[in-house]
Short mmCIF file of C-alpha atoms and ligand atoms in Angstrom, two decimals:
data_model
loop_
_atom_site.label_atom_id
_atom_site.label_comp_id
_atom_site.label_asym_id
_atom_site.label_seq_id
_atom_site.Cartn_x
_atom_site.Cartn_y
_atom_site.Cartn_z
CA MET A 13 104.69 71.11 114.60
CA GLN A 14 104.74 73.36 111.77
CA TYR A 15 102.50 76.67 112.60
CA GLU A 16 100.15 78.69 109.94
CA ALA A 17 98.92 81.76 110.26
CA VAL A 18 95.75 82.95 109.68
CA ILE A 19 94.71 87.12 109.92
CA GLY A 20 91.53 89.10 109.00
CA MET A 21 91.57 93.09 108.88
CA GLU A 22 88.86 95.26 109.85
CA VAL A 23 89.45 99.04 108.51
CA HIS A 24 87.49 102.00 110.20
CA VAL A 25 88.13 104.99 107.66
CA GLU A 26 86.67 107.93 108.12
CA ILE A 27 84.91 109.53 105.03
CA ASN A 28 85.05 113.01 104.32
CA SER A 29 82.12 114.12 103.75
CA ARG A 30 80.86 118.13 104.88
CA SER A 31 78.42 116.77 107.60
CA LYS A 32 77.92 114.07 110.07
CA VAL A 33 75.95 110.65 108.74
CA PHE A 34 72.77 111.03 110.24
CA CYS A 35 72.27 115.06 111.09
CA ALA A 36 74.09 118.52 109.46
CA CYS A 37 76.77 119.06 111.84
CA CYS A 38 80.39 119.89 110.39
CA THR A 39 82.33 117.19 110.73
CA ASP A 40 85.85 119.29 111.83
CA PHE A 41 86.14 117.10 115.09
CA HIS A 42 89.69 119.59 115.88
CA ALA A 43 87.28 122.35 116.93
CA PRO A 44 86.81 123.26 120.34
CA PRO A 45 85.31 120.22 122.53
CA ASN A 46 81.39 119.93 122.06
CA THR A 47 80.97 122.60 119.25
CA ASN A 48 79.53 120.30 116.19
CA VAL A 49 76.78 119.25 117.75
CA CYS A 50 73.63 118.87 118.18
CA PRO A 51 70.40 117.18 119.58
CA VAL A 52 71.02 113.91 116.77
CA CYS A 53 74.74 113.42 117.49
CA LEU A 54 74.05 114.01 120.66
CA GLY A 55 71.84 110.79 121.41
CA MET A 56 68.64 112.96 122.75
CA PRO A 57 65.47 111.45 123.07
CA GLY A 58 62.64 111.95 120.37
CA THR A 59 65.57 113.41 117.76
CA LEU A 60 65.63 112.09 114.08
CA PRO A 61 68.24 110.58 111.97
CA VAL A 62 69.01 111.37 108.40
CA LEU A 63 71.46 109.16 106.13
CA ASN A 64 73.76 110.97 104.43
CA VAL A 65 73.41 110.74 100.28
CA ASP A 66 77.06 111.73 100.19
CA MET A 67 78.23 108.95 102.31
CA VAL A 68 76.53 106.33 100.43
CA ASN A 69 78.01 107.80 97.21
CA LYS A 70 81.58 107.41 98.98
CA SER A 71 80.93 104.40 100.32
CA VAL A 72 79.72 102.87 96.68
CA ALA A 73 83.03 104.07 95.24
CA VAL A 74 85.16 102.26 97.64
CA GLY A 75 83.19 99.22 97.35
CA LEU A 76 83.22 99.10 93.52
CA ALA A 77 87.01 99.99 93.27
CA LEU A 78 87.23 97.04 96.24
CA ASN A 79 85.85 94.83 93.73
CA CYS A 80 82.15 94.15 95.81
CA ARG A 81 78.77 94.06 94.57
CA ILE A 82 76.41 96.84 95.83
CA SER A 83 73.37 96.03 97.79
CA ARG A 84 70.02 96.50 95.76
CA TRP A 85 68.74 96.59 99.33
CA SER A 86 70.70 97.04 102.42
CA LYS A 87 69.77 99.04 106.00
CA MET A 88 71.06 99.82 109.16
CA ASP A 89 71.07 98.07 112.30
CA ARG A 90 71.59 99.29 116.01
CA LYS A 91 74.34 98.08 117.53
CA ASN A 92 74.05 98.05 121.44
CA TYR A 93 76.33 98.78 123.97
CA PHE A 94 76.45 101.60 126.97
CA TYR A 95 79.70 103.49 127.04
CA PRO A 96 79.96 106.99 127.51
CA ASP A 97 81.14 107.65 123.79
CA LEU A 98 77.76 106.63 122.16
CA ALA A 99 74.87 108.70 124.41
CA LYS A 100 72.51 106.64 122.93
CA ASN A 101 73.97 103.91 123.94
CA TYR A 102 73.65 102.04 120.24
CA GLN A 103 75.40 102.64 117.12
CA ILE A 104 74.03 103.14 114.39
CA SER A 105 75.98 100.67 111.85
CA GLN A 106 74.74 97.79 109.56
CA TYR A 107 74.17 94.35 111.11
CA ASP A 108 73.46 91.43 108.06
CA LEU A 109 72.97 93.33 105.22
CA PRO A 110 75.54 95.63 104.20
CA LEU A 111 75.28 98.25 101.76
CA CYS A 112 79.28 96.20 99.94
CA HIS A 113 79.84 92.52 100.26
CA GLY A 114 81.76 89.66 98.60
CA GLY A 115 84.81 91.51 96.67
CA TRP A 116 88.40 91.36 96.62
CA LEU A 117 91.56 93.52 96.62
CA ASP A 118 95.20 91.73 95.08
CA ILE A 119 98.20 92.47 96.55
CA GLU A 120 102.33 91.35 96.13
CA VAL A 121 104.24 90.73 98.68
CA ASP A 122 107.91 89.16 96.86
CA GLY A 123 107.16 89.29 94.13
CA ALA A 124 103.41 86.52 95.03
CA ALA A 125 100.38 87.84 94.13
CA ARG A 126 97.62 87.22 96.25
CA ARG A 127 93.84 87.79 96.06
CA ILE A 128 92.33 89.36 99.45
CA GLY A 129 88.97 88.24 99.90
CA ILE A 130 86.67 91.33 101.08
CA THR A 131 83.59 90.42 103.43
CA ARG A 132 81.97 93.53 103.31
CA ALA A 133 81.64 97.42 103.80
CA HIS A 134 79.46 98.89 105.54
CA MET A 135 78.47 102.06 107.19
CA GLU A 136 78.21 103.47 110.87
CA GLU A 137 78.40 106.43 112.78
CA ASP A 138 81.71 107.11 115.08
CA THR A 139 81.88 107.29 118.41
CA ALA A 140 82.65 110.37 120.60
CA ARG A 141 85.82 110.55 122.16
CA ASN A 142 86.88 110.30 125.80
CA THR A 143 89.84 112.40 127.04
CA HIS A 144 91.22 110.82 130.28
CA THR A 145 93.89 114.07 130.57
CA ILE A 146 91.64 116.75 132.69
CA ALA A 147 93.48 118.12 135.25
CA GLY A 148 92.10 116.84 138.68
CA GLY A 149 91.57 113.29 137.73
CA GLN A 150 88.51 114.36 135.77
CA SER A 151 87.29 112.65 132.15
CA GLY A 152 85.71 114.32 129.77
CA VAL A 153 83.76 113.50 126.99
CA ASP A 154 84.40 115.15 123.18
CA PHE A 155 81.07 114.93 120.77
CA ASN A 156 82.51 116.53 118.16
CA ARG A 157 83.48 112.92 116.72
CA CYS A 158 80.00 111.61 117.02
CA GLY A 159 78.58 110.90 113.89
CA LEU A 160 81.12 111.07 111.55
CA PRO A 161 80.51 109.13 108.82
CA LEU A 162 82.40 105.78 109.25
CA LEU A 163 83.21 103.06 106.78
CA GLU A 164 84.09 99.46 107.94
CA ILE A 165 86.50 97.60 105.37
CA VAL A 166 86.21 93.36 105.98
CA THR A 167 88.37 91.53 104.72
CA GLU A 168 88.37 87.43 104.81
CA PRO A 169 90.34 85.41 106.95
CA ASP A 170 92.90 85.45 103.99
CA LEU A 171 95.94 86.84 105.08
CA ARG A 172 99.20 84.30 105.84
CA SER A 173 101.55 86.80 106.95
CA ALA A 174 102.34 90.05 109.08
CA ARG A 175 103.81 91.07 105.84
CA GLU A 176 100.77 90.66 103.67
CA ALA A 177 99.14 92.18 105.64
CA HIS A 178 101.25 95.34 105.87
CA ALA A 179 100.62 94.80 102.04
CA TYR A 180 97.01 94.94 102.22
CA LEU A 181 96.42 97.84 104.10
CA THR A 182 99.18 100.25 102.11
CA GLU A 183 97.24 99.09 98.48
CA LEU A 184 93.88 99.93 100.66
CA LYS A 185 94.81 102.79 101.88
CA GLN A 186 96.51 104.00 98.33
CA ILE A 187 92.94 103.07 96.59
CA LEU A 188 91.16 105.03 99.22
CA GLN A 189 93.56 107.90 98.81
CA TYR A 190 92.74 107.98 94.79
CA LEU A 191 89.01 108.30 95.18
CA ARG A 192 89.71 110.61 97.74
CA VAL A 193 87.21 109.62 100.30
CA SER A 194 89.35 110.26 103.29
CA ASP A 195 92.83 111.30 104.52
CA CYS A 196 93.61 108.32 105.43
CA ASN A 197 95.20 109.81 108.67
CA MET A 198 96.43 107.33 111.08
CA GLU A 199 97.53 109.64 113.61
CA GLU A 200 93.73 111.47 113.76
CA GLY A 201 92.70 107.87 113.73
CA SER A 202 90.73 108.96 110.23
CA LEU A 203 92.42 105.05 109.59
CA ARG A 204 92.13 102.79 112.32
CA ALA A 205 93.43 99.20 112.04
CA GLU A 206 92.46 95.54 113.70
CA ALA A 207 94.02 92.15 113.06
CA ASN A 208 92.06 89.32 114.06
CA ILE A 209 95.15 87.18 114.39
CA SER A 210 94.82 82.94 114.66
CA VAL A 211 97.86 79.85 114.03
CA ARG A 212 96.56 76.50 113.20
CA PRO A 213 98.99 73.70 112.52
CA VAL A 214 100.13 73.32 108.98
CA GLY A 215 97.32 71.10 107.40
CA GLN A 216 94.27 71.78 109.61
CA GLU A 217 90.65 72.57 107.91
CA ALA A 218 89.93 74.48 111.27
CA PHE A 219 90.46 77.71 112.56
CA GLY A 220 92.39 78.36 115.63
CA VAL A 221 91.42 80.24 118.43
CA LYS A 222 91.32 84.11 117.33
CA THR A 223 92.58 87.52 118.83
CA GLU A 224 91.86 90.75 118.11
CA VAL A 225 94.73 93.20 118.72
CA LYS A 226 93.23 96.69 118.32
CA ASN A 227 95.02 100.65 118.45
CA VAL A 228 97.89 100.33 116.68
CA ALA A 229 98.75 103.68 115.76
CA SER A 230 100.85 102.57 112.18
CA PHE A 231 101.28 99.90 109.86
CA SER A 232 104.58 99.20 110.59
CA GLY A 233 102.94 98.46 114.33
CA VAL A 234 100.27 96.30 113.09
CA GLN A 235 103.05 94.32 110.79
CA LYS A 236 105.00 94.75 114.17
CA ALA A 237 101.77 93.29 116.71
CA ILE A 238 100.94 90.52 114.31
CA ASP A 239 104.38 88.93 114.52
CA PHE A 240 104.28 89.41 118.31
CA GLU A 241 101.25 87.78 118.35
CA ILE A 242 101.61 84.79 116.12
CA ALA A 243 104.61 83.96 118.10
CA ARG A 244 103.32 84.09 121.42
CA GLN A 245 100.31 82.55 120.47
CA ILE A 246 102.30 79.32 118.98
CA ALA A 247 104.37 79.22 122.40
CA VAL A 248 100.92 79.01 124.49
CA ILE A 249 99.84 76.10 122.78
CA GLU A 250 103.50 74.77 122.52
CA ALA A 251 103.34 74.90 126.27
CA GLY A 252 100.45 72.93 126.24
CA GLY A 253 97.89 76.17 126.97
CA THR A 254 94.76 77.40 125.10
CA VAL A 255 94.59 81.35 123.05
CA VAL A 256 92.09 82.95 124.81
CA GLN A 257 89.23 85.11 122.54
CA GLU A 258 90.44 88.68 123.66
CA THR A 259 90.82 91.95 122.58
CA ARG A 260 94.46 92.94 122.94
CA GLY A 261 96.55 95.82 122.59
CA TRP A 262 99.65 97.21 121.32
CA ASP A 263 102.36 98.69 123.90
CA ALA A 264 104.93 100.17 120.94
CA ASP A 265 107.24 100.94 123.71
CA ARG A 266 107.82 97.49 124.55
CA GLY A 267 106.84 95.65 121.47
CA VAL A 268 104.37 93.78 122.67
CA THR A 269 100.55 93.02 122.99
CA PHE A 270 98.72 92.84 126.29
CA SER A 271 95.63 91.45 126.97
CA GLN A 272 92.30 94.03 127.16
CA ARG A 273 89.49 92.63 127.56
CA LEU A 274 87.69 89.22 126.56
CA LYS A 275 85.79 89.93 123.10
CA GLU A 276 82.70 89.74 122.87
CA SER A 277 80.95 88.42 120.24
CA ALA A 278 77.63 89.83 117.24
CA HIS A 279 74.85 88.41 119.64
CA ASP A 280 76.15 90.28 122.95
CA TYR A 281 75.55 93.41 120.95
CA ARG A 282 71.50 92.61 120.43
CA TYR A 283 71.34 93.75 116.97
CA PHE A 284 67.78 95.12 115.64
CA PRO A 285 67.07 97.11 112.67
CA GLU A 286 67.45 100.70 113.25
CA PRO A 287 63.51 102.01 112.91
CA ASP A 288 63.71 105.73 112.45
CA LEU A 289 66.18 105.11 108.89
CA VAL A 290 64.20 103.57 105.38
CA PRO A 291 66.53 101.59 104.06
CA VAL A 292 68.83 102.50 101.29
CA ALA A 293 67.84 101.16 97.77
CA VAL A 294 71.03 101.83 95.00
CA ASP A 295 69.60 100.52 92.23
CA GLN A 296 71.97 99.93 88.82
CA ALA A 297 71.62 102.89 87.09
CA TRP A 298 72.88 104.74 90.63
CA GLU A 299 75.48 102.06 90.91
CA ASP A 300 76.62 103.02 87.07
CA ARG A 301 77.29 106.88 87.83
CA ILE A 302 79.42 105.88 90.74
CA ARG A 303 81.56 103.43 88.65
CA GLY A 304 81.55 106.70 85.98
CA THR A 305 83.48 108.91 88.57
CA LEU A 306 85.98 106.20 89.53
CA PRO A 307 89.77 107.58 88.72
CA GLU A 308 91.75 105.06 87.16
CA LEU A 309 92.74 103.34 90.67
CA PRO A 310 96.59 102.66 91.80
CA ALA A 311 97.71 99.23 90.03
CA ALA A 312 96.00 99.88 86.94
CA ARG A 313 97.82 102.87 86.82
CA ARG A 314 101.19 101.30 87.83
CA ALA A 315 101.13 98.65 84.81
CA ARG A 316 100.41 101.32 82.43
CA LEU A 317 102.70 104.03 83.02
CA ALA A 318 105.36 100.71 83.46
CA ALA A 319 104.32 99.72 79.92
CA GLN A 320 103.53 102.71 78.54
CA HIS A 321 107.18 104.56 79.32
CA GLY A 322 109.44 101.23 80.18
CA LEU A 323 109.54 102.05 83.75
CA SER A 324 110.92 99.77 86.34
CA ALA A 325 108.39 98.11 88.41
CA TYR A 326 109.92 100.17 91.57
CA ASP A 327 109.61 103.26 89.47
CA ALA A 328 106.18 102.92 88.80
CA GLY A 329 104.87 101.96 91.58
CA VAL A 330 106.77 105.21 93.70
CA LEU A 331 105.11 107.67 90.43
CA THR A 332 101.72 106.18 91.53
CA GLN A 333 102.02 105.94 95.47
CA SER A 334 100.11 109.11 95.31
CA ARG A 335 97.34 110.13 92.57
CA ASP A 336 98.86 113.47 92.86
CA THR A 337 102.53 112.19 92.19
CA ALA A 338 101.36 110.19 88.91
CA ASP A 339 99.03 113.35 88.00
CA TYR A 340 102.92 115.39 88.06
CA TYR A 341 104.55 113.10 86.35
CA GLU A 342 101.93 112.23 83.77
CA ALA A 343 101.64 116.36 83.34
CA ALA A 344 105.42 116.61 82.47
CA VAL A 345 105.82 113.81 80.29
CA ALA A 346 103.17 115.07 78.41
CA ALA A 347 104.94 119.17 78.75
CA GLY A 348 107.70 117.32 76.58
CA ALA A 349 109.99 115.57 78.92
CA ASP A 350 111.54 112.85 78.77
CA PRO A 351 109.98 109.94 80.04
CA LYS A 352 112.70 107.93 81.77
CA LYS A 353 114.53 110.92 82.87
CA ALA A 354 111.71 112.74 84.39
CA ALA A 355 110.68 109.85 86.79
CA ASN A 356 114.54 110.06 87.97
CA TRP A 357 114.17 113.49 88.43
CA ILE A 358 110.38 113.22 90.37
CA THR A 359 111.69 109.72 92.48
CA VAL A 360 115.21 111.29 93.32
CA GLU A 361 115.27 115.11 93.51
CA LEU A 362 111.79 116.49 93.31
CA GLN A 363 111.26 113.93 96.36
CA ALA A 364 113.60 114.75 98.38
CA LEU A 365 112.95 118.51 97.70
CA LEU A 366 109.49 117.45 99.04
CA SER A 367 110.31 115.58 101.95
CA GLU A 368 112.46 118.33 103.61
CA SER A 369 110.32 121.21 103.04
CA LYS A 370 107.13 118.96 104.27
CA GLN A 371 104.88 119.89 100.98
CA GLU A 372 103.21 118.31 99.36
CA ILE A 373 103.59 117.42 95.30
CA ALA A 374 100.58 119.03 94.15
CA GLU A 375 101.35 122.52 95.57
CA CYS A 376 105.15 122.89 95.09
CA ALA A 377 105.66 125.44 93.02
CA ALA A 378 107.74 123.89 90.38
CA GLY A 379 105.43 122.90 88.55
CA PRO A 380 105.63 119.44 86.08
CA ALA A 381 105.50 122.04 82.78
CA ALA A 382 108.90 124.04 84.45
CA LEU A 383 110.41 120.66 85.46
CA ALA A 384 110.44 119.49 81.19
CA GLY A 385 111.36 122.87 80.59
CA MET A 386 114.88 122.40 82.87
CA LEU A 387 114.84 118.69 81.43
CA GLY A 388 114.75 119.87 77.52
CA MET A 389 117.63 122.57 79.02
CA ILE A 390 120.05 119.45 80.31
CA GLU A 391 119.09 117.74 76.68
CA SER A 392 120.09 120.64 74.94
CA GLY A 393 122.98 120.60 76.72
CA ALA A 394 122.12 124.43 77.87
CA ILE A 395 123.07 123.62 81.55
CA SER A 396 124.68 120.36 83.00
CA GLY A 397 123.09 117.80 85.18
CA LYS A 398 125.04 119.30 87.86
CA MET A 399 123.77 122.87 87.14
CA ALA A 400 119.74 121.42 86.60
CA LYS A 401 119.85 120.66 90.21
CA GLU A 402 120.63 123.71 91.70
CA ILE A 403 118.23 124.79 89.50
CA LEU A 404 115.82 122.68 90.15
CA ALA A 405 115.66 123.89 94.05
CA GLU A 406 115.96 127.47 92.88
CA MET A 407 112.69 126.86 90.75
CA PHE A 408 111.69 125.44 94.26
CA SER A 409 111.75 127.57 96.29
CA THR A 410 110.84 130.79 94.15
CA GLY A 411 108.56 129.25 91.46
CA LYS A 412 110.64 130.74 88.38
CA SER A 413 111.36 128.83 85.61
CA ALA A 414 114.46 127.12 85.08
CA GLU A 415 115.33 129.41 81.59
CA ASP A 416 114.78 132.44 83.92
CA ILE A 417 116.89 131.11 86.64
CA VAL A 418 119.71 130.26 83.92
CA ARG A 419 119.60 134.10 82.65
CA GLU A 420 119.58 136.17 85.59
CA ARG A 421 122.54 133.86 87.48
CA GLY A 422 124.64 133.55 84.01
CA LEU A 423 124.74 130.27 84.26
CA SER A 424 124.83 128.85 80.69
CA GLN A 425 126.60 126.79 80.17
CA ILE A 426 129.15 127.29 77.14
CA SER A 427 128.08 124.79 74.33
CA ASP A 428 130.04 127.49 71.50
CA ALA A 429 132.88 125.09 70.44
CA GLY A 430 134.65 128.61 69.04
CA ALA A 431 134.19 129.72 72.85
CA LEU A 432 135.67 126.61 74.05
CA LEU A 433 138.55 126.55 72.11
CA ASP A 434 139.84 129.89 73.39
CA ALA A 435 139.49 128.94 76.72
CA VAL A 436 141.37 125.61 75.99
CA ARG A 437 143.86 127.27 74.04
CA ARG A 438 144.75 129.31 76.82
CA VAL A 439 145.61 126.70 78.97
CA LEU A 440 147.32 124.42 77.26
CA ALA A 441 149.57 127.66 76.19
CA GLU A 442 150.34 127.56 79.99
CA ASN A 443 150.78 124.54 80.50
CA PRO A 444 153.45 123.57 78.43
CA ALA A 445 154.60 120.03 80.80
CA GLN A 446 151.17 118.74 81.28
CA VAL A 447 151.42 118.82 77.53
CA GLU A 448 154.62 117.19 77.00
CA GLN A 449 153.05 114.18 79.68
CA PHE A 450 150.32 113.47 77.85
CA ARG A 451 152.13 113.71 74.88
CA ALA A 452 154.04 110.92 76.17
CA GLY A 453 151.16 108.90 76.59
CA LYS A 454 150.25 110.08 80.68
CA GLU A 455 146.49 109.86 80.08
CA LYS A 456 146.13 110.81 83.82
CA VAL A 457 147.21 114.86 82.92
CA MET A 458 143.56 114.70 81.24
CA GLY A 459 142.06 115.08 84.94
CA PHE A 460 144.18 118.13 85.13
CA LEU A 461 143.64 119.98 82.02
CA VAL A 462 139.83 119.75 81.85
CA GLY A 463 140.07 121.12 85.51
CA GLN A 464 141.76 124.24 84.86
CA VAL A 465 139.28 125.02 81.29
CA MET A 466 136.41 124.54 84.11
CA ARG A 467 138.40 126.78 86.43
CA ALA A 468 138.94 129.21 83.49
CA THR A 469 135.19 129.01 82.16
CA GLY A 470 133.51 129.28 86.08
CA GLY A 471 132.57 125.60 85.98
CA LYS A 472 130.10 126.53 83.09
CA ALA A 473 131.74 124.59 80.28
CA ASN A 474 129.66 121.62 78.42
CA PRO A 475 132.04 118.68 79.69
CA GLN A 476 131.06 116.16 77.06
CA MET A 477 132.10 119.17 73.75
CA LEU A 478 135.66 119.99 76.53
CA ASN A 479 136.18 117.20 76.76
CA ASP A 480 136.29 116.84 72.76
CA VAL A 481 137.56 119.75 71.95
CA LEU A 482 140.75 119.18 74.46
CA ARG A 483 141.52 115.90 73.20
CA GLU A 484 141.65 117.22 69.46
CA GLU A 485 143.69 119.94 70.51
CA LEU A 486 146.01 117.42 72.30
CA SER A 487 146.82 115.26 69.30
CA ARG A 488 147.40 117.86 67.08
ZN1 ZN B 28 74.81 116.83 115.16
#
């Protein structure tokens, strides 16, 4: 029997607002435990929440970037459950009237485009953090994270493979970063991805029983967990068993998913409207205002850069991986850099320097105008490509311009035919045997003679010009 996987993703993203979603507490959850807290986020009886408008604006921006409709009338609901990380015993979330709904995101896997439906994106509050590593076998709860603005983005069950899920997450993260609404740091939990996975025989309409895989720390982990889960479910069915609806964890070391708890259904949470908050009514003018602030999104920018500058799909992809990289590239081109050469230097040499020093491109000392200046010096023959690599490394560490570095270190390439001619004539006079060999048809000697002139000029001879002058002298 052939099986088909059916996958839906739920992504929780922490929105980078300065204050929490329902109180004025600071959102820095790295502060000492339980210092960024107040009666509201500690769940004291009688306190009243107030919705953070920055959270609404940023959530609308995400919704629009994901082609969602923005609800004209949306409300908050209470999701009831008991757990020590949520002191009021309910989470304020959105149930039947989410802020954003009915959108889509296009992805591409192996050149094939797929449109993934976005069911909804809704606002909620994050929970506190439980710590079980306190000395003496005690557990602690840190409420700094409780009440952080959280946006949950849910897809339709449109994904059909682990690689599609990976492509979806990558594209989504890029959009969130372009919008500058979250740092999307998975290790710190600002972006959490859960996959709902089921399998069904090919051709069957009805969905199989799904499992939910949670707490995976990386996109590649999500991809591996989905692949494992698909194979596991097929094996269960083939052996005559039935898949159990449950939440499963991911053991990255062993590469397996494991059962955590039976999955609750929505009705288990006894959702009801939050009586302490007014509904959220985003009218057309409000929506238009947010739409006007949206930057050019990654897919559009990729396509535009490829068309405008004749870049390969690969280069356009690398250059638009982050908004800052794309900004840097376009600034270098605007400063006069050749578009293809700038693409090569940024994606290869500059990227290597950045990853080596763990720096961000927006902060690096060698700015786009400086890169354009350096490329201009290669173009004019003032420096060779080989010298430029060293020069760029120095620009990167000192912030100096290529011109200054060349002047200070006396690096300038000899591109003056007269100056080269002296060196060439000297070398030919010193090596009469090799000159004879060349004239007798032994072309290989050319390499030796080039090397000698390079040595005589301290490696500064313009290679192309040297070649021309040398051949001309030898043919005399
Ligand atoms: Zn608070």
